[in-house]
Tab-separated table of C-alpha atoms in Angstrom:
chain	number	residue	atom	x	y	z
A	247	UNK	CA	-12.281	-7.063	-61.773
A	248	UNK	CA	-15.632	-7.422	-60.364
A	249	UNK	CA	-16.440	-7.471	-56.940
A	250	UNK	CA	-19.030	-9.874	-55.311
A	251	UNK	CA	-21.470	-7.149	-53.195
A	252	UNK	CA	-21.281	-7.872	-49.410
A	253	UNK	CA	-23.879	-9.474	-47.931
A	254	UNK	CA	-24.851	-11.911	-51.282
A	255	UNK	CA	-22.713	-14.884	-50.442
A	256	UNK	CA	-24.238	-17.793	-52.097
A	257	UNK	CA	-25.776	-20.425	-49.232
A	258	UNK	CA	-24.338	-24.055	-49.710
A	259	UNK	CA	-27.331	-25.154	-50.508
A	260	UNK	CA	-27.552	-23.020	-54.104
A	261	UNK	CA	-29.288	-24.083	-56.847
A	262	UNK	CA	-26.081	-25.247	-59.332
A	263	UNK	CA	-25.421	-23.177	-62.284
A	264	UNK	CA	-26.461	-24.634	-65.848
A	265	UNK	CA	-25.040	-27.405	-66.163
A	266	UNK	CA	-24.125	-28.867	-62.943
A	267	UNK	CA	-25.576	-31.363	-60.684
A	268	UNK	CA	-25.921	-30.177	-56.786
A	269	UNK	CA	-24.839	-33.756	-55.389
A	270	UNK	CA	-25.154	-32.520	-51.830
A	271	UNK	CA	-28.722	-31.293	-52.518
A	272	UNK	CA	-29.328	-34.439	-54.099
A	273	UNK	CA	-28.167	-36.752	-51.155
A	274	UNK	CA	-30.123	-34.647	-48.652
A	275	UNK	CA	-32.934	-34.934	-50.686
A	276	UNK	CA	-32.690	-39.012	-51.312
A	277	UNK	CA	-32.217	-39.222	-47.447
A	278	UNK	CA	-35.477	-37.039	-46.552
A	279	UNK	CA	-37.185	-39.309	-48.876
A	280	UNK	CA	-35.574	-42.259	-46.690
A	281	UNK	CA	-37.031	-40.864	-43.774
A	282	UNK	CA	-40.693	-40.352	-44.796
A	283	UNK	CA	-40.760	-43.689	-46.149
A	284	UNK	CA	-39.345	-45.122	-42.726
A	285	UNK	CA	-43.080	-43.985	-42.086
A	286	UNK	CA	-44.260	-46.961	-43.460
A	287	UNK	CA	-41.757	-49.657	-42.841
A	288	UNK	CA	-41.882	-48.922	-39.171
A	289	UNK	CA	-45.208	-49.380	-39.066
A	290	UNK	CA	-45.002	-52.589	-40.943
A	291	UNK	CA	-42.307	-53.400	-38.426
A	292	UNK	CA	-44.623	-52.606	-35.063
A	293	UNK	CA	-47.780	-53.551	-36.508
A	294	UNK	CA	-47.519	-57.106	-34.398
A	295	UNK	CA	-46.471	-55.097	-31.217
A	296	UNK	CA	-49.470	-52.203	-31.749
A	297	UNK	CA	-51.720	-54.904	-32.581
A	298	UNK	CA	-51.372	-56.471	-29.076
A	299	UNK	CA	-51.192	-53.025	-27.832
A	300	UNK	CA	-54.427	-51.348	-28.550
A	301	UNK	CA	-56.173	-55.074	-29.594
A	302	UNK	CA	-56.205	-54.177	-33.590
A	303	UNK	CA	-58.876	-56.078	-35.783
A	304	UNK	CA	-57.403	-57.383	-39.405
A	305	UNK	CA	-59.345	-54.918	-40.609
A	306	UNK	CA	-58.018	-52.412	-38.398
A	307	UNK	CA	-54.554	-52.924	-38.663
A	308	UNK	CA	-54.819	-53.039	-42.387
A	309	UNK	CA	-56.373	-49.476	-42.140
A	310	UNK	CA	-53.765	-48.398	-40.036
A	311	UNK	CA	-50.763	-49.161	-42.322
A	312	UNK	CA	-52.841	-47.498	-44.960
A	313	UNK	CA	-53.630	-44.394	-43.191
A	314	UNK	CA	-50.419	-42.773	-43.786
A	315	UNK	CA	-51.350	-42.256	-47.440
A	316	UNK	CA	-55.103	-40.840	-46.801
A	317	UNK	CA	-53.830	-37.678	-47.349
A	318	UNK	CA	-52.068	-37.864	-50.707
A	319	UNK	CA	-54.904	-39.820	-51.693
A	320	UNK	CA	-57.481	-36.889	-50.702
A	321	UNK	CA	-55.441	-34.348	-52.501
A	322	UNK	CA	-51.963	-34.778	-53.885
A	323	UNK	CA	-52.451	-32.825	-56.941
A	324	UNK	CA	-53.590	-29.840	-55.238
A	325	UNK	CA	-50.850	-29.151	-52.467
A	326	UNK	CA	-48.481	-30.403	-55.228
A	327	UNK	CA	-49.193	-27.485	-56.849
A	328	UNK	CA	-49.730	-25.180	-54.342
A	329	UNK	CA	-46.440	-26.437	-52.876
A	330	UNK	CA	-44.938	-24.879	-55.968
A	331	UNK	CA	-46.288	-21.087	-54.351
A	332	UNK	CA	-44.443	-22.382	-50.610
A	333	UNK	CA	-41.400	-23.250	-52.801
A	334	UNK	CA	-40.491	-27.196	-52.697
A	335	UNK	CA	-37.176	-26.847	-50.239
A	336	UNK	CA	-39.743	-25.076	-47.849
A	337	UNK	CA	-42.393	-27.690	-48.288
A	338	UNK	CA	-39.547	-30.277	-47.873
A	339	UNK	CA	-38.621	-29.009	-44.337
A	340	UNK	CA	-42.243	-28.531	-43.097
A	341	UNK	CA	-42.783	-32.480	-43.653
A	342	UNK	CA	-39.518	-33.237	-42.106
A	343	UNK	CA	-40.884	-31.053	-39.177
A	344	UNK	CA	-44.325	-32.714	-38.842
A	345	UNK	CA	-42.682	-36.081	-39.122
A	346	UNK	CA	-40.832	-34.955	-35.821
A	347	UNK	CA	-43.836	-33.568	-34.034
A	348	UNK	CA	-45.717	-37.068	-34.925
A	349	UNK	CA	-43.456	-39.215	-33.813
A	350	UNK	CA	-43.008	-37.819	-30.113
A	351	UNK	CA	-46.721	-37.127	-30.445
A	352	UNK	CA	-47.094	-40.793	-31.101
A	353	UNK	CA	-45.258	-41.991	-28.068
A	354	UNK	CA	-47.383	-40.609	-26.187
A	355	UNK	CA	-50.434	-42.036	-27.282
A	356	UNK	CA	-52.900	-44.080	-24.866
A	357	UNK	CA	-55.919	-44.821	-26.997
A	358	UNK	CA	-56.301	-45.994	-30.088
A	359	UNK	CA	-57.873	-42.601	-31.206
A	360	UNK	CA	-54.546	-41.025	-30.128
A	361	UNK	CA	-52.457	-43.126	-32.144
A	362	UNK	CA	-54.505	-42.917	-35.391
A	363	UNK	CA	-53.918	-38.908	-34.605
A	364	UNK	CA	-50.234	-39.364	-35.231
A	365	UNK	CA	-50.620	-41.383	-38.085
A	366	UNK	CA	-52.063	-38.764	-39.662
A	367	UNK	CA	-49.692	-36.253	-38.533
A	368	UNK	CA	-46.973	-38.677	-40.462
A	369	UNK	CA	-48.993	-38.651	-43.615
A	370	UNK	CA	-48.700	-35.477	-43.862
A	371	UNK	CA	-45.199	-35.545	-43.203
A	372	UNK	CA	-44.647	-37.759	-46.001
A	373	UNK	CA	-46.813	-36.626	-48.421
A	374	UNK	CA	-45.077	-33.146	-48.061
A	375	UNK	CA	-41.844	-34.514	-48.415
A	376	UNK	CA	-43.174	-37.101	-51.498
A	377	UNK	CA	-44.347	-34.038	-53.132
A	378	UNK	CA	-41.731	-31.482	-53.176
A	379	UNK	CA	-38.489	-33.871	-53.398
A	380	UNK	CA	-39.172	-34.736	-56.881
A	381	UNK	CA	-39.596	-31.735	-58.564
A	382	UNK	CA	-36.606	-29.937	-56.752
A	383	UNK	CA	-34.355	-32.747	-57.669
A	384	UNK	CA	-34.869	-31.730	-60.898
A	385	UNK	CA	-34.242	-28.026	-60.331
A	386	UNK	CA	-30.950	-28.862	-58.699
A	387	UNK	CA	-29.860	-31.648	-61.653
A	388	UNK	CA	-28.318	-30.941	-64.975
A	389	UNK	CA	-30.373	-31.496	-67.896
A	390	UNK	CA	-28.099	-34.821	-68.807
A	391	UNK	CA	-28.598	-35.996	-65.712
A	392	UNK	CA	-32.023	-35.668	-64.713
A	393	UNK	CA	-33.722	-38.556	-65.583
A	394	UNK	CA	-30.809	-40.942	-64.125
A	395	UNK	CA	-31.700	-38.557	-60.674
A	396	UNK	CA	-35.173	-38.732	-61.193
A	397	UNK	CA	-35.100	-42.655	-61.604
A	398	UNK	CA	-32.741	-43.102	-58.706
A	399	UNK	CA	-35.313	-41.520	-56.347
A	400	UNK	CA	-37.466	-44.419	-56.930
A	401	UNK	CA	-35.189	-46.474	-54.125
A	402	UNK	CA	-36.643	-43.597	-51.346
A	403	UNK	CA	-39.311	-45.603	-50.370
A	404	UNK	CA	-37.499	-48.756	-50.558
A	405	UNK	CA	-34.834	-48.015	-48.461
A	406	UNK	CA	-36.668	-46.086	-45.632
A	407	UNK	CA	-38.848	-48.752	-45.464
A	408	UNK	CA	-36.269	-51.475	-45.559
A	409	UNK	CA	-33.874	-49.905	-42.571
A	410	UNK	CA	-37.220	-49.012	-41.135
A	411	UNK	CA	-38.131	-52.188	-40.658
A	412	UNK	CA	-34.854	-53.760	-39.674
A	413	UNK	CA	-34.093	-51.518	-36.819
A	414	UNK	CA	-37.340	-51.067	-35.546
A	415	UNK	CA	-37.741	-54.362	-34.276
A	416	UNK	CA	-34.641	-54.207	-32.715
A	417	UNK	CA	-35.493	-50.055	-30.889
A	418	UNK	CA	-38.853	-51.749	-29.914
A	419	UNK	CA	-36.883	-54.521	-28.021
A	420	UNK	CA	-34.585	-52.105	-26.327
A	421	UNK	CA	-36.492	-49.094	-25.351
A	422	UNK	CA	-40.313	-50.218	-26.423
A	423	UNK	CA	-42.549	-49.193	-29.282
A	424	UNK	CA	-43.074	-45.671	-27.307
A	425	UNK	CA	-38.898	-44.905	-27.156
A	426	UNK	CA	-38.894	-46.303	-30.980
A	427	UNK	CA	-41.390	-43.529	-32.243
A	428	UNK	CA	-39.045	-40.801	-29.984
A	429	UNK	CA	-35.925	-42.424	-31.553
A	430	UNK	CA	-37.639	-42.138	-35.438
A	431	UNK	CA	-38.226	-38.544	-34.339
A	432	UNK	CA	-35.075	-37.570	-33.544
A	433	UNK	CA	-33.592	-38.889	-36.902
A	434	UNK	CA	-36.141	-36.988	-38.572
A	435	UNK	CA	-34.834	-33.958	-36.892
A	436	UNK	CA	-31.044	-34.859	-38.060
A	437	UNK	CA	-32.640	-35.300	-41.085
A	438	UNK	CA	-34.260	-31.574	-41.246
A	439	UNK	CA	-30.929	-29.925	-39.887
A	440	UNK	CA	-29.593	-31.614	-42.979
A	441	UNK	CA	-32.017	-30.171	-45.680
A	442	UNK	CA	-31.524	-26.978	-43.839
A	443	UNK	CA	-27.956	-26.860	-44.846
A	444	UNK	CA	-27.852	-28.450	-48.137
A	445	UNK	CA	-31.212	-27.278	-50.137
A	446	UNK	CA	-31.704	-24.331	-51.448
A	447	UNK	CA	-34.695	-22.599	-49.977
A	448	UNK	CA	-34.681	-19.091	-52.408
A	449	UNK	CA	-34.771	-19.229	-55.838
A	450	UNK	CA	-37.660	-22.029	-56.749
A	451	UNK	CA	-40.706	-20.289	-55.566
A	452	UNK	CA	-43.219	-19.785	-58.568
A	453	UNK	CA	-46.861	-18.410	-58.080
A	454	UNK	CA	-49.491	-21.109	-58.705
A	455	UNK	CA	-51.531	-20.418	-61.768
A	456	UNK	CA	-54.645	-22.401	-62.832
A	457	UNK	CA	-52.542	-22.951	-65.833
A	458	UNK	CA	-50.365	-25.083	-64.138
A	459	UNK	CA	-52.549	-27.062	-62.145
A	460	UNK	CA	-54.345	-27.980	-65.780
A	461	UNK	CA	-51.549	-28.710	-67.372
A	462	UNK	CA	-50.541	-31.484	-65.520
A	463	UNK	CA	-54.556	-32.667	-65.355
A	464	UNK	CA	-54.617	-32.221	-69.385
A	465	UNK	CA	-51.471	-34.537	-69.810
A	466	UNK	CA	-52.332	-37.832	-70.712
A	467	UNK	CA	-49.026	-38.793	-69.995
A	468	UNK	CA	-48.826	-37.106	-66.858
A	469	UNK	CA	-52.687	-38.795	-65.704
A	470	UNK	CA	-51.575	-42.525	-67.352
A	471	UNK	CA	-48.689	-42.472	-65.031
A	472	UNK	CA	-50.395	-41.733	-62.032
A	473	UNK	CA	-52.973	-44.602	-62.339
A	474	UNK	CA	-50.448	-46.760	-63.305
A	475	UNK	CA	-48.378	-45.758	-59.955
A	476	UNK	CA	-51.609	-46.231	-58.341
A	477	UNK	CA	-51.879	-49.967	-59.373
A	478	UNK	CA	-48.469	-50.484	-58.729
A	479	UNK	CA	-48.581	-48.902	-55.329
A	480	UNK	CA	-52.025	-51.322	-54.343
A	481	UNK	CA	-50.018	-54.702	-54.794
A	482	UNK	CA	-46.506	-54.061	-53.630
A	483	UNK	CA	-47.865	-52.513	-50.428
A	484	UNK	CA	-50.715	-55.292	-50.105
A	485	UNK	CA	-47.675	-57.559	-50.297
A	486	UNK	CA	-44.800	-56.545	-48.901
A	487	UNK	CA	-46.495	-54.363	-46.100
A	488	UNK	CA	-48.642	-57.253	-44.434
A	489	UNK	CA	-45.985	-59.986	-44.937
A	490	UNK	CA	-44.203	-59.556	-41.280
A	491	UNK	CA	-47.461	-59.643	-39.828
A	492	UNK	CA	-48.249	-62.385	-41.815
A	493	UNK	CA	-44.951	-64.119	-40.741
A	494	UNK	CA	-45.964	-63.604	-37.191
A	495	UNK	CA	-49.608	-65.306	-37.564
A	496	UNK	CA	-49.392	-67.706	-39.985
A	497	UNK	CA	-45.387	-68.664	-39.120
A	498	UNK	CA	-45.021	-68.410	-34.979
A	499	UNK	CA	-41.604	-65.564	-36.011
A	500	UNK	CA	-41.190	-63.257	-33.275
A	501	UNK	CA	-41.349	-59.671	-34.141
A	502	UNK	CA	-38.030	-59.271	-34.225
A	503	UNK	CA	-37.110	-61.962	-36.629
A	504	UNK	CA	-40.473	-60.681	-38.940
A	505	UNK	CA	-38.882	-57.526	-38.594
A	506	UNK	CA	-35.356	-59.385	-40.058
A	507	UNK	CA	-37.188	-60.515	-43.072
A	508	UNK	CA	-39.561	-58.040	-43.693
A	509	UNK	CA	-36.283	-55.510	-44.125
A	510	UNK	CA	-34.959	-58.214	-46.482
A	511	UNK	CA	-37.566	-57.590	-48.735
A	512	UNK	CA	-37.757	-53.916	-48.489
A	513	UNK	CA	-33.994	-53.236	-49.245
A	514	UNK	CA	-34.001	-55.481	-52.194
A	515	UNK	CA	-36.123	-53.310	-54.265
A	516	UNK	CA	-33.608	-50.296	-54.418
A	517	UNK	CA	-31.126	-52.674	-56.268
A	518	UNK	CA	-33.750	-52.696	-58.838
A	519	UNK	CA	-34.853	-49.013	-58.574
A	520	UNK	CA	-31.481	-48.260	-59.507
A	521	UNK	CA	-31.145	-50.667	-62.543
A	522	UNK	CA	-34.502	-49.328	-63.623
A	523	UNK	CA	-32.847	-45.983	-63.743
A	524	UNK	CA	-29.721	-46.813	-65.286
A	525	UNK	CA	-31.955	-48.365	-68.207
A	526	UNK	CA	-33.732	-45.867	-69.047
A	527	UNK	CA	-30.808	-43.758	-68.665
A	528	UNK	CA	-29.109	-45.952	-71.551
A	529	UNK	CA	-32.554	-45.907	-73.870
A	530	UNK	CA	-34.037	-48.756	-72.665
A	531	UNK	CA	-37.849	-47.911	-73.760
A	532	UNK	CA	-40.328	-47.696	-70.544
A	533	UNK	CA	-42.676	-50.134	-71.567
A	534	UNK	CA	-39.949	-52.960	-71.521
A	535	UNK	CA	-38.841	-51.802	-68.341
A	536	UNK	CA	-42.149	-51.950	-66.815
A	537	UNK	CA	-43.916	-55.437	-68.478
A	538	UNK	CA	-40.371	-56.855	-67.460
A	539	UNK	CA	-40.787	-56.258	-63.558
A	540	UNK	CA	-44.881	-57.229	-63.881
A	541	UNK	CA	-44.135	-59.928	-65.520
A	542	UNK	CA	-41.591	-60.908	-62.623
A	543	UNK	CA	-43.853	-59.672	-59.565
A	544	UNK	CA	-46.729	-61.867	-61.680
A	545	UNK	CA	-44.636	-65.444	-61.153
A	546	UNK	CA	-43.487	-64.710	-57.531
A	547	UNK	CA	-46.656	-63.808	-55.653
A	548	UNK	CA	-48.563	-66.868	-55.967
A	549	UNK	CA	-45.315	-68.460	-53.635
A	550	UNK	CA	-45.984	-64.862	-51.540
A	551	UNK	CA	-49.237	-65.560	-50.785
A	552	UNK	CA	-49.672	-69.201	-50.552
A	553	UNK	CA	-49.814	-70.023	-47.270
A	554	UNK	CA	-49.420	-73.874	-47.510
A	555	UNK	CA	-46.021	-73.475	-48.733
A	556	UNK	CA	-42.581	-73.501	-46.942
A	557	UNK	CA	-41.920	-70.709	-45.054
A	558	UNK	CA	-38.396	-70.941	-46.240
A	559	UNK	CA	-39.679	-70.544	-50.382
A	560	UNK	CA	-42.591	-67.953	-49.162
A	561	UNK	CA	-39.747	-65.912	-48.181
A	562	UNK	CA	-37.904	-66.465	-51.323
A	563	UNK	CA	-41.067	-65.304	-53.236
A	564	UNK	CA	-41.022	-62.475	-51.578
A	565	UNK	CA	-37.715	-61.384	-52.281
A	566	UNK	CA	-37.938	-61.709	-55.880
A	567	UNK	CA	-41.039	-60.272	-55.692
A	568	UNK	CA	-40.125	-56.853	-54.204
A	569	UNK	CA	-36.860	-57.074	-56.259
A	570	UNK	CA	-38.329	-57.783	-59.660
A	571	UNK	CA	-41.025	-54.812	-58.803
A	572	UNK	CA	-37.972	-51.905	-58.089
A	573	UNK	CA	-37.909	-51.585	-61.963
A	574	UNK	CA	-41.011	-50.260	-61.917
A	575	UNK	CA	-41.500	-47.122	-59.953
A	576	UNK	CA	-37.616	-45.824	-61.172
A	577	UNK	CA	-39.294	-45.944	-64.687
A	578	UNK	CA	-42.084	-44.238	-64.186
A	579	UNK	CA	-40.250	-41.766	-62.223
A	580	UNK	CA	-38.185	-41.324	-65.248
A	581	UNK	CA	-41.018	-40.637	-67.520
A	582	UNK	CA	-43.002	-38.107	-65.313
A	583	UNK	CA	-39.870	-35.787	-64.854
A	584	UNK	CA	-39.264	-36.672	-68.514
A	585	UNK	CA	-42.703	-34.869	-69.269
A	586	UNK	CA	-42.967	-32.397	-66.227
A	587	UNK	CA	-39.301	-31.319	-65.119
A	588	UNK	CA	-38.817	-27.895	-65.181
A	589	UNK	CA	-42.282	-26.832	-66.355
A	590	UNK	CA	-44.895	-24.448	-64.512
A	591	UNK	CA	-46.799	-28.127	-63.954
A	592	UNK	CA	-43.964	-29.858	-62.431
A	593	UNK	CA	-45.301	-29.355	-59.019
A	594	UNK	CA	-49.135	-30.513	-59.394
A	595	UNK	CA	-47.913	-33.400	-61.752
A	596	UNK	CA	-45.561	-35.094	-58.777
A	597	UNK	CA	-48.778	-34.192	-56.663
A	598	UNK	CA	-51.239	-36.233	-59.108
A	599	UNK	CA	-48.893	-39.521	-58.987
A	600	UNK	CA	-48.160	-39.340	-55.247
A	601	UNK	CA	-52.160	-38.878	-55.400
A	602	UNK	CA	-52.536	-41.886	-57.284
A	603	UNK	CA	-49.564	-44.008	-55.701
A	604	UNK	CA	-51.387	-43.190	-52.002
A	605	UNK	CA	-54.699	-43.842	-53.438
A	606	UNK	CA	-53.069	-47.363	-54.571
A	607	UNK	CA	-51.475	-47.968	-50.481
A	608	UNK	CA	-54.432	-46.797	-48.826
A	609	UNK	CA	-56.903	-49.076	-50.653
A	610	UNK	CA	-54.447	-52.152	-52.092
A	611	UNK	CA	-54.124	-53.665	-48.546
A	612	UNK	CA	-57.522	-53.804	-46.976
A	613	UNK	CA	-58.780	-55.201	-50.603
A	614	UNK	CA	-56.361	-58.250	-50.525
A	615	UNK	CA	-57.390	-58.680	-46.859
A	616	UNK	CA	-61.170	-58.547	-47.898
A	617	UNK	CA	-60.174	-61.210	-50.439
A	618	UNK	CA	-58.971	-63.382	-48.151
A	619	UNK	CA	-61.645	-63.252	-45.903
A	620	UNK	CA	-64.421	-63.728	-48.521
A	621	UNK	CA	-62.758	-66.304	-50.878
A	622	UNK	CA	-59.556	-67.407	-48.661
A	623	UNK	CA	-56.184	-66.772	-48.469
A	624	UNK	CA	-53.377	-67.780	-51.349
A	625	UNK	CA	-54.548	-68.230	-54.675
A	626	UNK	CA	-57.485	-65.499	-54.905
A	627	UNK	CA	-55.340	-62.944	-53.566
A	628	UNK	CA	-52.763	-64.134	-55.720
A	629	UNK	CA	-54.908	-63.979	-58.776
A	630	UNK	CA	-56.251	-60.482	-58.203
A	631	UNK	CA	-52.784	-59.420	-57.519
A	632	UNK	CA	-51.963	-61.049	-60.871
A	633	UNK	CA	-54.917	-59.499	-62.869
A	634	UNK	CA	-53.141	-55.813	-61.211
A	635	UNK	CA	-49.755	-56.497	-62.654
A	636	UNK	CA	-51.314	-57.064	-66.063
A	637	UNK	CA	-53.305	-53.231	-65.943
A	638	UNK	CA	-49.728	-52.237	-64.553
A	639	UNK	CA	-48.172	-53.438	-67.713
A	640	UNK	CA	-51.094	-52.465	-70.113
A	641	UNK	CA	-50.875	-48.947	-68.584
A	642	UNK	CA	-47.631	-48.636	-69.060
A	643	UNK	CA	-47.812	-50.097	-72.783
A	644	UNK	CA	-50.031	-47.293	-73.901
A	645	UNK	CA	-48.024	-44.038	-72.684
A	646	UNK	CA	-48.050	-41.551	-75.550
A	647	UNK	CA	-45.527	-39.732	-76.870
A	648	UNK	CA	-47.037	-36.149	-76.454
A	649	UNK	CA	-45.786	-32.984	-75.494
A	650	UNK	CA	-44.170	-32.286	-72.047
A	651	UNK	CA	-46.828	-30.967	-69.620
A	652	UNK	CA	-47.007	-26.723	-69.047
């Protein structure tokens, strides 16, 4: 009989043996993704409030949604990989942890400098998170489950943004936009204490290598995907980000009741994130997966957009919209861990699409604003937004077959 040595008792957060699927791991993981999306929905949510606040431009408020993805845009690929050297549960509790220092950070802001500061400090956050989630969700999946895992964690940003934007509205009417930021802190801690317990932290460290770093940069699987994300990530941002404020301007809706719909149309896009898994999970190719939800998001954000319509069918547009559009990311999720899990790449290949996704947020919004102030509002927006779902479904037409990144 062999005795286990004192002193090696295995934490619960263990990678699983071969074979097995570490659901705890995979929860915590799923709801740190929640929380660094709630980055973005919040600020959707208290964009009307801020605006008033510290007398935002358009311009500037579009900026400010966007800034939370500067970051990942400047250099996902690198401190993907290099993330890889920290070891991905570490990485995943050092954005939890600057999520937490920007929010009470943030609530103490008094200038607008100040609260651009701790936007920042919130990218990074969730670009750390973003980055490392990924890849250790595969390390903690078994093989015949990965891309179902992989798919699934699609509906992060979704739902984080969705609850984000729901109860937002509702801290800022209670304790103010200053005690919401505190309050989005302090589940962001709950959040970390969480991780601590759950993910492994030993046992996924590997020492960047140059050949890493190239192999994901040499895939042209791995470099499709991430342009593709990055088109996807422009429009539904440019859409579903400014509609609240859009609701409050064009519509007379308080902030709260923005707030109402604007989680509507978050939350229904993790329905979708899911199906989008489950398909490819069943052999659905990717390309029909993807044309499928462009061709949707296509058809509903001329009624998005149009701002002569019904308020009552604009909102309706925008809830098929963001639900048609889940499809997407959970199948392009699918294919990079498809092509990347488990490889010496894996790391700077997550960073490249969060790169390109975050490139795609920072710039989608202030371009359909620019639109709308040099041609108008509705139908040029609309069309450029059209024209994107059409390179979204090209893109995602011509994704070779190759070998899986190394």
């Amino acid at each position: 009989m062999t005795r286990r040595p004192l002193g090696r008792r295995e934490p619960p957060g263990a990678a699983p043996g071969p074979g097995r699927t570490s659901w705890a791991a995979v929860a915590a993981l799923l709801g740190a993704g929640v929380v660094a999306a709630a980055q973005i929905g919040g600020a959707a949510a208290a964009l009307p409030v801020l605006t008033d606040s510290f007398g935002l431009g358009p311009g500037t408020a579009a900026w400010y949604l966007s800034t939370v993805s500067a970051l990942g845009a400047a250099g996902g690929a690198l401190l993907g990989w290099l993330g890889q050297g920290l070891g991905f549960g570490r990485q995943v509790r050092l954005g939890l942890a600057a999520i937490v220092a920007a929010d009470l950070g943030g609530a103490l802001a008094d200038s607008l400098a100040g609260l651009m500061v701790a936007r920042v400090g919130e990218g990074l956050g969730l670009v750390l998170v973003i980055l490392a989630a990924p890849p250790l969700l595969a390390e903690v999946s078994a093989p015949g489950q990965r891309r179902l895992v992989a798919g699934t964690w699609g509906a992060y940003m979704p739902v984080g943004s969705g609850l984000a934007a729901l109860l937002v509205p509702v801290a800022i009417g209670l304790v103010g936009w200053r005690g919401a930021s505190v309050a989005d802190g302090c589940v962001a801690a709950v959040a970390l204490a969480v991780v601590a317990r759950w993910v492994p932290s030993v046992g996924e460290r590997r020492r960047p290598s140059s050949a890493g770093l190239l192999g994901a940069l040499r895939s042209p699987t791995v470099v499709l995907i991430a342009a593709v994300f990055a088109l996807y990530a422009a429009q539904y941002l440019a859409v579903v980000g400014l509609f609240p404020a859009a609701l409050v301007a064009d519509a007379g809706f308080s902030v709260a009741d923005a707030g109402w719909v604007g989680a509507l149309v978050f939350l229904v896009n993790a329905p979708a994130n899911v199906l989008g898994a489950y398909l490819l999970h069943r052999g659905v190719p990717l390309r029909w997966v993807v044309a499928g939800g462009c061709a949707g998001m296509a058809l509903a954000v001329w009624g998005v957009l149009d701002p002569g319509l019904p308020v009552g069918v604009r909102i309706a547009a925008a809830v098929a919209f963001s639900g048609v559009s889940g499809v997407v990311p959970a199948a392009l999720f699918a294919g990079l861990a498809a092509v990347s899990g488990g490889t010496r790449s894996a790391g700077a290949a997550i960073g490249l699409v969060t790169q390109g996704s975050a490139v795609g947020q920072l710039l989608g919004p202030p371009l359909v604003v620019a639109v709308g102030a040099g041609l108008g509002s509705g139908a040029p927006q609309a069309a450029v937004l059209v024209g994107v779902s059409g390179l979204v479904a090209t893109g995602a037409s011509l994704l070779p077959r190759g070998p899986r990144a190394t």
